[in-house]
Coordinates of C-alpha atoms in Angstrom, one line a residue:
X576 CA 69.4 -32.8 94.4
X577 CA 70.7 -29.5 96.9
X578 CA 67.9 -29.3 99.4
X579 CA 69.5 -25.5 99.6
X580 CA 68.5 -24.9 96.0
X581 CA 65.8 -21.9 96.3
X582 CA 63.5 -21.9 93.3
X583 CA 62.0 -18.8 91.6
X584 CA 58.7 -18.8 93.2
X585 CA 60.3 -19.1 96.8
X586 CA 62.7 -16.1 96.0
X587 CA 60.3 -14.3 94.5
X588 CA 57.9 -15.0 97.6
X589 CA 61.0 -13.7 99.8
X590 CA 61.2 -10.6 97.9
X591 CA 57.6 -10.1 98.6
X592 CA 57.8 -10.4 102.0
X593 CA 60.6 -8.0 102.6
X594 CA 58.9 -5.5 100.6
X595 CA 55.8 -5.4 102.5
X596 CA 58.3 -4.5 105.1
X597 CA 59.3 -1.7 103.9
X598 CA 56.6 0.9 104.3
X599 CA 56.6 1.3 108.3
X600 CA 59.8 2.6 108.7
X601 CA 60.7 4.6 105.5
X602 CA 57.4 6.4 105.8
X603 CA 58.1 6.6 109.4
X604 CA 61.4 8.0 108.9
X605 CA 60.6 10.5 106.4
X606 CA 57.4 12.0 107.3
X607 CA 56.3 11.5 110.9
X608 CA 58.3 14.1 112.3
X609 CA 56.9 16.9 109.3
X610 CA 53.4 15.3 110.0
X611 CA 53.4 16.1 113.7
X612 CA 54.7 19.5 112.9
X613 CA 52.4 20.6 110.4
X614 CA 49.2 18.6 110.5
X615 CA 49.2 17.7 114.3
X616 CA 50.6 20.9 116.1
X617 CA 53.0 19.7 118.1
X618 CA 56.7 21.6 117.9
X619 CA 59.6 19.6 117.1
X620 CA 61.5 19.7 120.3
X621 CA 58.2 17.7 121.5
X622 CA 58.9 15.2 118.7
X623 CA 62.3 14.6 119.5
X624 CA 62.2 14.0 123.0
X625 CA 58.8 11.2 121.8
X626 CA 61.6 9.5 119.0
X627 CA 64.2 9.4 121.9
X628 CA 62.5 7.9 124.4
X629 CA 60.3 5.9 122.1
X630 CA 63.1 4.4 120.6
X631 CA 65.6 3.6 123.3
X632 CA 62.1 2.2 124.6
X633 CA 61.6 -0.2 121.6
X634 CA 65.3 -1.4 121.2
X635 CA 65.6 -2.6 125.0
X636 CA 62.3 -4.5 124.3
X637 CA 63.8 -6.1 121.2
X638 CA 66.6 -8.1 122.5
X639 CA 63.5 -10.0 124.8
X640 CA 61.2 -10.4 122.0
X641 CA 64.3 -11.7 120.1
X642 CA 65.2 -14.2 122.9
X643 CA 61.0 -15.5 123.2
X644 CA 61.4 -15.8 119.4
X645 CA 64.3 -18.2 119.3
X646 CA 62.7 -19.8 122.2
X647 CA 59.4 -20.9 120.6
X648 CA 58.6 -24.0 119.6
X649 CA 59.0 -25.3 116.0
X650 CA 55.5 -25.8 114.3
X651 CA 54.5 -27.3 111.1
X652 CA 55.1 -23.8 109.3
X653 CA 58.8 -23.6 110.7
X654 CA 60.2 -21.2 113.7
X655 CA 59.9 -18.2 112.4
X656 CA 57.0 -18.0 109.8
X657 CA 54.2 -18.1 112.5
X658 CA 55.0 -15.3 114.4
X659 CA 55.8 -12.8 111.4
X660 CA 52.3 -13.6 109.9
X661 CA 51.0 -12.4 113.6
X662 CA 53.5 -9.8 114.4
X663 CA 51.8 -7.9 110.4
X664 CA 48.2 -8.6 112.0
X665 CA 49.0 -6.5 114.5
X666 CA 51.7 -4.2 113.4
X667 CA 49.4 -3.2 110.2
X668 CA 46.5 -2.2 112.9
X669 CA 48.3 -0.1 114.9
X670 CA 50.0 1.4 112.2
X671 CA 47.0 3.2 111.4
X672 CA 46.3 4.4 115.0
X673 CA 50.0 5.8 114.9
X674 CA 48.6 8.3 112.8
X675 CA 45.1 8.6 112.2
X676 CA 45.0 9.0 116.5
X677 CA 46.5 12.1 117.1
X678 CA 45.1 13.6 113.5
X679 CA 41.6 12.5 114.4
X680 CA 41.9 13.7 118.4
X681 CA 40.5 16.9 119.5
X682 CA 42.7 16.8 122.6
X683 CA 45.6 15.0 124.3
X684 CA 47.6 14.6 120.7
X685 CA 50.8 14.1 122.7
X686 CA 49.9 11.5 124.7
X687 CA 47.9 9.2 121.5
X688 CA 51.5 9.7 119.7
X689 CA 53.3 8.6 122.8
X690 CA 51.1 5.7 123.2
X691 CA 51.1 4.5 119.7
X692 CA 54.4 5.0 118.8
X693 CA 55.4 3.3 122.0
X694 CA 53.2 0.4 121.3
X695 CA 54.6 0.2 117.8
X696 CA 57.8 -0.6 119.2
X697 CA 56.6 -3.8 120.8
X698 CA 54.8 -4.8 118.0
X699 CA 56.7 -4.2 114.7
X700 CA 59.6 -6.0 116.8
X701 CA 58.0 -9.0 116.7
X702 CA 57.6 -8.8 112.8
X703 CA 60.8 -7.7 112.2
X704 CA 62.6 -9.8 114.1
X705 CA 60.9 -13.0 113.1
X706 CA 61.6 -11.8 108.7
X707 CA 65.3 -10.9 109.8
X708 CA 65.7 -14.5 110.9
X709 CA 64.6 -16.4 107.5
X710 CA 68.0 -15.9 105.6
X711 CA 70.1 -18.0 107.7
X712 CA 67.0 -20.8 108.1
X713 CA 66.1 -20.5 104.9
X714 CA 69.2 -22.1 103.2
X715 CA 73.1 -23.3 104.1
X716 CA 74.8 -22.7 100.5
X717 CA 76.5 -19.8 100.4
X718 CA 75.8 -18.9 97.2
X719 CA 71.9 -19.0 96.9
X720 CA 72.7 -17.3 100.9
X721 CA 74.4 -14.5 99.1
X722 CA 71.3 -14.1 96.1
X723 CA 69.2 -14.1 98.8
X724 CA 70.8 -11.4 100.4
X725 CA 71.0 -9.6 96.5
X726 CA 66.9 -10.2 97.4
X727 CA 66.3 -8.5 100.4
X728 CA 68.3 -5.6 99.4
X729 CA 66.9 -5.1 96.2
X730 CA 63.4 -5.6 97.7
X731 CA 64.6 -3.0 100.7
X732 CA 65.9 -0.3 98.0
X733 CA 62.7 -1.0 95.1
X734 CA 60.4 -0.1 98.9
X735 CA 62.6 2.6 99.2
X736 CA 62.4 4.0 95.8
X737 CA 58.7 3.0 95.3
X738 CA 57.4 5.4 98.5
X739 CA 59.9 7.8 97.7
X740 CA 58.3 8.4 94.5
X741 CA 54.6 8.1 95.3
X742 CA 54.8 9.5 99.0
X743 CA 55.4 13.1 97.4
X744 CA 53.0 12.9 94.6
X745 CA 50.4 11.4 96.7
X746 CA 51.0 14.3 99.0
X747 CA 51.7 17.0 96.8
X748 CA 52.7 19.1 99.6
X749 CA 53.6 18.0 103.4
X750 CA 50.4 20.2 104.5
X751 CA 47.9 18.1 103.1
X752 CA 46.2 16.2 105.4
X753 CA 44.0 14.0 102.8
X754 CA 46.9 13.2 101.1
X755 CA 48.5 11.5 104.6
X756 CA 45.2 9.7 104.9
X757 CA 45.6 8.1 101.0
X758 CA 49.3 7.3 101.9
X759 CA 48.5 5.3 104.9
X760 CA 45.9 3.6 103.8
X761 CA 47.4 2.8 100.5
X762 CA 50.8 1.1 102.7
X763 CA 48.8 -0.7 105.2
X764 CA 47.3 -2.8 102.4
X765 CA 50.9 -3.4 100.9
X766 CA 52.7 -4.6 104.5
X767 CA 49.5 -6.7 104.8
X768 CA 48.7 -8.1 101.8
X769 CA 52.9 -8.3 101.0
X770 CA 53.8 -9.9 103.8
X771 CA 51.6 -12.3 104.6
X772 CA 51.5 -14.3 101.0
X773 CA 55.5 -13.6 101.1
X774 CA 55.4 -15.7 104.2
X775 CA 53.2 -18.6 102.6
X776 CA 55.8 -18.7 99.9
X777 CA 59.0 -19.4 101.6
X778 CA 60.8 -22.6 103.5
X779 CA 62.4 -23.0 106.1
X780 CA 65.0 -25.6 105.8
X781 CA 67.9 -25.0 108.9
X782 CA 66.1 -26.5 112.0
X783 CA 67.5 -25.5 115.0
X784 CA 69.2 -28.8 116.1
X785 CA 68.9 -30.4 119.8
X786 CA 71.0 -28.3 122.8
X787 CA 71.6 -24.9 120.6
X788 CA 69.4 -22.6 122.0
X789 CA 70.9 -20.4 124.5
X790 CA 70.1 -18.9 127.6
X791 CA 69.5 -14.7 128.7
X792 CA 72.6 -15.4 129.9
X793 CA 74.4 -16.1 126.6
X794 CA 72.7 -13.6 125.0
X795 CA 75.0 -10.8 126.0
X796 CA 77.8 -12.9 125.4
X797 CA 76.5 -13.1 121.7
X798 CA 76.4 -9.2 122.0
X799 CA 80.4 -9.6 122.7
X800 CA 81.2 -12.0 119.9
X801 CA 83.6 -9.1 118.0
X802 CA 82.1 -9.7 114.1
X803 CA 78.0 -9.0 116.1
X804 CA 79.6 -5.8 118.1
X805 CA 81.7 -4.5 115.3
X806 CA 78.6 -4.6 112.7
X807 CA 76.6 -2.9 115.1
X808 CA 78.6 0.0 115.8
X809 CA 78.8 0.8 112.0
X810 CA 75.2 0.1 111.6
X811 CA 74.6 2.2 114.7
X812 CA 76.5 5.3 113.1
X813 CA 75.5 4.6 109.5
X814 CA 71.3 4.5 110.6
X815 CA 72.0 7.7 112.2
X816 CA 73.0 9.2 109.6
X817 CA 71.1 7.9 107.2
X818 CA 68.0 9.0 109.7
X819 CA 68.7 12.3 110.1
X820 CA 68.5 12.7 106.2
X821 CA 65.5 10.9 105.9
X822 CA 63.9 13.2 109.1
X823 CA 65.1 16.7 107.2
X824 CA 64.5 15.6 103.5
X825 CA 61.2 16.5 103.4
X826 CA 61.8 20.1 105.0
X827 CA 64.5 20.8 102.4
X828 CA 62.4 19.8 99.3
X829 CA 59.8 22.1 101.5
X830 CA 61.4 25.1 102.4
X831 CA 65.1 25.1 100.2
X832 CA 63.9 24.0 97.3
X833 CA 60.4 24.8 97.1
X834 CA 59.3 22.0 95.3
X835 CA 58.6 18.5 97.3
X836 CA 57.5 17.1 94.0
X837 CA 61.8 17.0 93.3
X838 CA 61.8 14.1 96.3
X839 CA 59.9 11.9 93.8
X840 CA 61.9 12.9 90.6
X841 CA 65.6 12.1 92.3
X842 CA 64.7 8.8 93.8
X843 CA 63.5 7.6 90.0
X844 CA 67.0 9.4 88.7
X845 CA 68.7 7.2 91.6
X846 CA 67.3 3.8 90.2
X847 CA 69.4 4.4 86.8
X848 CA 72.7 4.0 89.0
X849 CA 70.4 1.7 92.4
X850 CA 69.5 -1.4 89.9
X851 CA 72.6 -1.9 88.3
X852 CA 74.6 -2.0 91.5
X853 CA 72.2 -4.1 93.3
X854 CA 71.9 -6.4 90.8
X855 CA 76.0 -7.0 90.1
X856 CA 77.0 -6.5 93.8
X857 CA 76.1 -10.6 94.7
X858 CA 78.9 -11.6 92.0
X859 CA 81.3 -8.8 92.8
X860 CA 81.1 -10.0 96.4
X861 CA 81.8 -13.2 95.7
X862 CA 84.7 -12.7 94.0
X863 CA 86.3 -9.7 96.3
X864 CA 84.6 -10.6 99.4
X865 CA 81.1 -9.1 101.3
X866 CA 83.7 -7.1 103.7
X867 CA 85.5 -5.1 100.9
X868 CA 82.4 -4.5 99.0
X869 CA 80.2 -3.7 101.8
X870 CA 82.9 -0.8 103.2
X871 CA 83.2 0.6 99.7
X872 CA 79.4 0.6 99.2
X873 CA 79.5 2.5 102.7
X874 CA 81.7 5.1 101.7
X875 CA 80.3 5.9 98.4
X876 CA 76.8 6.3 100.0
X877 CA 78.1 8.4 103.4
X878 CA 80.3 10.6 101.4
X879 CA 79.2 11.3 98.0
X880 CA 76.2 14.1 99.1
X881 CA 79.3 16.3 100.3
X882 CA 79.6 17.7 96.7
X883 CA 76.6 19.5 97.2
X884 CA 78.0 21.9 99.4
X885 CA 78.9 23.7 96.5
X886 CA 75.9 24.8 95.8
X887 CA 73.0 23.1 97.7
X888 CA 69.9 24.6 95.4
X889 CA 72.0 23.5 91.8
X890 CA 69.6 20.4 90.7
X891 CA 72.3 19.1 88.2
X892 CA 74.3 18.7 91.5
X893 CA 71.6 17.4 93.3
X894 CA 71.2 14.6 90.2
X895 CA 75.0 13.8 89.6
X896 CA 75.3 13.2 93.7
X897 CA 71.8 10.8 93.6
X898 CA 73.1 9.0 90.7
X899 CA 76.7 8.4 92.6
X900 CA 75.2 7.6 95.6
X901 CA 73.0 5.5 94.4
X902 CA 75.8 3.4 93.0
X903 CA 77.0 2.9 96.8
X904 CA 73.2 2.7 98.2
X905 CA 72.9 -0.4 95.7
X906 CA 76.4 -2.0 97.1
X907 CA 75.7 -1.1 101.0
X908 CA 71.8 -2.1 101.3
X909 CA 72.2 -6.5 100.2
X910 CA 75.3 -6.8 101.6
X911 CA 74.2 -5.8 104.9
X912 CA 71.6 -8.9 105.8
X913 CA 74.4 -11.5 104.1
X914 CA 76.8 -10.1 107.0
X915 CA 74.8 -10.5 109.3
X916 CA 73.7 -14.3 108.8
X917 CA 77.7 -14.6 108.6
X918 CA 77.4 -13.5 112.1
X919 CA 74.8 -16.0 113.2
X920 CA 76.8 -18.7 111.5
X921 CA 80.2 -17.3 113.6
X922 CA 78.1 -17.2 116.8
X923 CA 77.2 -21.1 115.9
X924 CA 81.0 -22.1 115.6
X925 CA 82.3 -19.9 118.9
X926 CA 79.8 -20.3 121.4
X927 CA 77.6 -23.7 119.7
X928 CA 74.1 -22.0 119.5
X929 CA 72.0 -21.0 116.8
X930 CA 70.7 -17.7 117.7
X931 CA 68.8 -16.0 114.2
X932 CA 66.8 -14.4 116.7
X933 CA 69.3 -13.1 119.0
X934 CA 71.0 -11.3 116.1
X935 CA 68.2 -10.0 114.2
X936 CA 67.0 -8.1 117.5
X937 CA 70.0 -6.8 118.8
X938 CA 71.1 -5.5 115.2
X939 CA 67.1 -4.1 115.4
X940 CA 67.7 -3.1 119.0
X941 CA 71.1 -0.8 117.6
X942 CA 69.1 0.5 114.6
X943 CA 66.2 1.6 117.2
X944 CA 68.6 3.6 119.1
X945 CA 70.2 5.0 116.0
X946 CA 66.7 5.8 114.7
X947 CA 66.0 8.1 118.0
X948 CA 69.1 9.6 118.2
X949 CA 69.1 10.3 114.3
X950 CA 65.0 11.2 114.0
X951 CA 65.7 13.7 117.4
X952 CA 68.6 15.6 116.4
X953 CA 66.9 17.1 113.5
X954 CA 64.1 18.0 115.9
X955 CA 66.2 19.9 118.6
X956 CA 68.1 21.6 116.2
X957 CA 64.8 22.9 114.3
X958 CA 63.3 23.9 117.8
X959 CA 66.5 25.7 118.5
X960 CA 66.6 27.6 115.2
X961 CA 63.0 28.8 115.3
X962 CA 60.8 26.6 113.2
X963 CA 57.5 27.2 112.5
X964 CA 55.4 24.6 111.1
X965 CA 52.6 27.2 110.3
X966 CA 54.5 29.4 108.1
X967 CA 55.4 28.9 104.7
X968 CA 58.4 30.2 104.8
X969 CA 61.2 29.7 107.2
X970 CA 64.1 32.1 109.0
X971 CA 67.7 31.7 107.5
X972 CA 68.6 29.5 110.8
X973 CA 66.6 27.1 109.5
X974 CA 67.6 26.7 106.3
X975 CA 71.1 26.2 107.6
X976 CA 70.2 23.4 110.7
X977 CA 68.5 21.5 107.7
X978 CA 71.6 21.6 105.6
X979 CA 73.6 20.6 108.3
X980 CA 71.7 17.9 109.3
X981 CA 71.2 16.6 105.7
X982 CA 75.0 16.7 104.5
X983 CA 77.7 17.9 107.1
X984 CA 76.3 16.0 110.4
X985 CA 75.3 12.8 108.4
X986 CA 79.0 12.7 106.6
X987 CA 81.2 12.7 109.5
X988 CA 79.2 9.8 111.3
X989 CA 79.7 7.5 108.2
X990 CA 83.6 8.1 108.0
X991 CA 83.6 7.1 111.4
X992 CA 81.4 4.1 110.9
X993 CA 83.6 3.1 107.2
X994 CA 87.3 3.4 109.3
X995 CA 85.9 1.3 112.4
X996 CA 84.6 -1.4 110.0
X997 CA 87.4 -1.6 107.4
X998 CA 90.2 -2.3 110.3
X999 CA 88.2 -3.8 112.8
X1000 CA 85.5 -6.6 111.3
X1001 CA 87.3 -9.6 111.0
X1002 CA 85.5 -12.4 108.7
X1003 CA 87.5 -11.3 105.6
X1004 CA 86.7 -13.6 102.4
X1005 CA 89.1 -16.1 103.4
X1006 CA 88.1 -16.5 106.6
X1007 CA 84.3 -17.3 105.7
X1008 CA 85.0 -19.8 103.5
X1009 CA 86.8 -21.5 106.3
X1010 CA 83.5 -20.7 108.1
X1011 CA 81.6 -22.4 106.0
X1012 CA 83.6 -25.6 105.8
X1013 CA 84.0 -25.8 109.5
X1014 CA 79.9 -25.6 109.7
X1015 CA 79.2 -28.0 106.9
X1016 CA 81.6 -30.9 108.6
X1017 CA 80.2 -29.9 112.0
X1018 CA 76.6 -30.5 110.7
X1019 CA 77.2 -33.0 109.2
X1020 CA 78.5 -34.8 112.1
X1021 CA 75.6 -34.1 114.2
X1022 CA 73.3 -35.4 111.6
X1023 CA 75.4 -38.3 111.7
X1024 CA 74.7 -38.8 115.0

């Protein structure tokens, strides 16, 4: 019998786990900055400068938390199972004081936002981390690796489509404070409850083996390994992007469109094209390789929203380009995690370490950064142009920094991003299956031992 053989209930316990996941950082993303704007007071530049600093804050801490992961010793429940059942105890508490503390403050909103968000970036680290490690752990085959990736993607996008569709209705409009208070409470129970029976449900079958863990040292010479440097550049410039849309999504629906209840109607349009793709990407991979696949999910996603430069209120537009994009969204999102265990498994061959940890925190410590930079950007710009959170209406300049940041700005970071990783990563489909068979024998020599 393959010991690497997941069952249903164990993939289906993986999904669940990933999805419960999902909440902190797409709601996060898309509504913290409008929620400090319009139901806390503060002015966007403010924002900004908290995301910045916040964020650069939380991605130096990850690498450490990372390194004390890896470092831990192995319990009955595995490595890496323990500490995410502790890191969604306390992430899911303070997720609540992230915003309920400066909503509920009468005073000294600043510094509860600073503090909280601060504190969430050493605590949803240790969550994080510890779920981004499972894939490699969880099984050796590459096949049932690459359906698990297919898992974790389609888990990330169903999150994705599930709170873009009932954050706006919930809402009904980005003024409302009761509606906030529903939505939080409503995700809190989901990454709780989610999370924690997800993490019952799965197995950890990679031990790490005697004489592979590595030292701080080593760490930054994982950093330098060039498939872990070359996936976090174009994860760097992609989750800038893809964060300054999220930060100015709501303000368009808001003040372009008029209508925020069109967020929740184009992310259900998105899952006729999202599904489909998700679902056929695993096998389309395995035949043409996760490189190819990944770059041209990349592309489709980055550059597809151009076409609505032609006319940025036309909603069949606005449907055609969702549906499109969705197509690369579906492509981009699994592959990503499958890349990355390739990375931990190339790390294993070059340098002789097992280091799930080490990846999955410096890949979160590059998306932290790009989270900052791409959450910020949107807020300067705003400040600059004259936004005003208590009107209903806002000054032409506006309108224009939020199309700029949701389409132009967003598009010519991904080209970057697509060129650097189409002629620069270097496990190409050939070269993984030589990966592979290289591990397996070594393996299986040291079990031999």
């Amino acid at each position: 019998m393959n010991q690497d053989k997941i069952r249903i209930k164990e993939k289906l316990s993986y999904a669940a786990v990933n999805f419960g996941n999902i909440p902190i950082m797409t709601i996060i993303n898309g509504y913290l900055l409008i929620f400090y704007t319009n139901i806390c007071g503060l002015n966007p530049a403010a924002c900004a400068t908290l995301f910045l600093i916040a964020r650069i804050m939380d991605g130096l801490n990850d690498p450490l938390v990372g390194f004390v992961i890896d470092h831990l010793p192995n319990t009955k429940m595995g490595h890496f199972r323990p500490t995410l059942i502790v890191g969604t105890i306390l992430c899911s508490a303070n997720f609540l004081l992230l915003w309920f503390g400066p909503m509920m403050a009468p005073a000294g909103k600043l510094a509860i936002a600073y503090v909280s968000y601060i504190l969430l970036g050493i605590l949803f680290p240790v969550m994080d981390i510890s779920l981004n490690s499972l894939l490699p752990v969880m099984t050796g085959d590459m096949k049932e690796r690459n359906a698990l990736s297919a898992i974790k993607g389609l888990a990330y996008v169903i999150g994705a489509l599930v709170i873009g569709v009932a954050a706006p209705l919930i809402l009904g409009n980005t003024s409302n404070r009761d509606g906030y208070v529903k939505l939080i409470l409503i995700a809190v129970a989901i990454i709780f409850f989610c999370s924690i029976i997800g993490t019952l449900g799965v197995k950890e079958r990679i031990a790490p083996q005697k004489g592979e863990s590595y030292t701080l040292k080593e760490l930054f010479k994982i950093l330098g390994q060039k498939p872990v440097y070359i996936t976090f550049i174009v994860v760097l410039l992609y989750t800038i992007g893809s964060n300054m849309v999220s930060a100015v999504n709501t303000y368009f629906y808001t003040y372009i469109l008029g209508d925020l209840t069109w967020a929740a109607i184009l992310t259900l349009i998105m899952c006729v094209t999202i599904f489909p793709a998700t679902m056929i990407v695993g096998n389309l991979a395995n035949k043409y390789g996760k490189k190819k696949m990944y770059a041209i999910g990349l592309a489709i996603a980055g550059l597809t929203p151009l076409m609505r430069l032609v006319d940025v209120r036309s909603i069949p537009i606005l449907i055609v380009s969702a549906l499109i994009t969705g197509i690369g969204s579906g492509f981009a999102a699994p592959l990503n995690y499958g890349i990355q265990a390739d990375n931990t498994d190339y790390v294993e061959l070059s340098m002789g370490v097992r280091a799930e940890g080490a990846i999955a925190s410096l890949s979160s410590f590059i998306s932290k950064c790009a989270m900052g930079i791409g959450g910020a950007i949107p807020g300067y710009l705003l400040q600059i142009a004259g936004f005003n959170g208590l009107s209903q209406s806002q000054p032409q300049e506006v309108k224009t920094v939020i199309i700029f940041c949701l389409i132009i700005l967003p598009a010519i970071v991904n080209v970057t991003g697509i060129l650097i990783f189409a002629k620069q990563y270097p496990l190409s489909k050939e070269r993984l299956e030589e990966q592979a068979k290289r591990l397996a024998e070594k393996r299986a020599a040291k079990a031999a031992e």
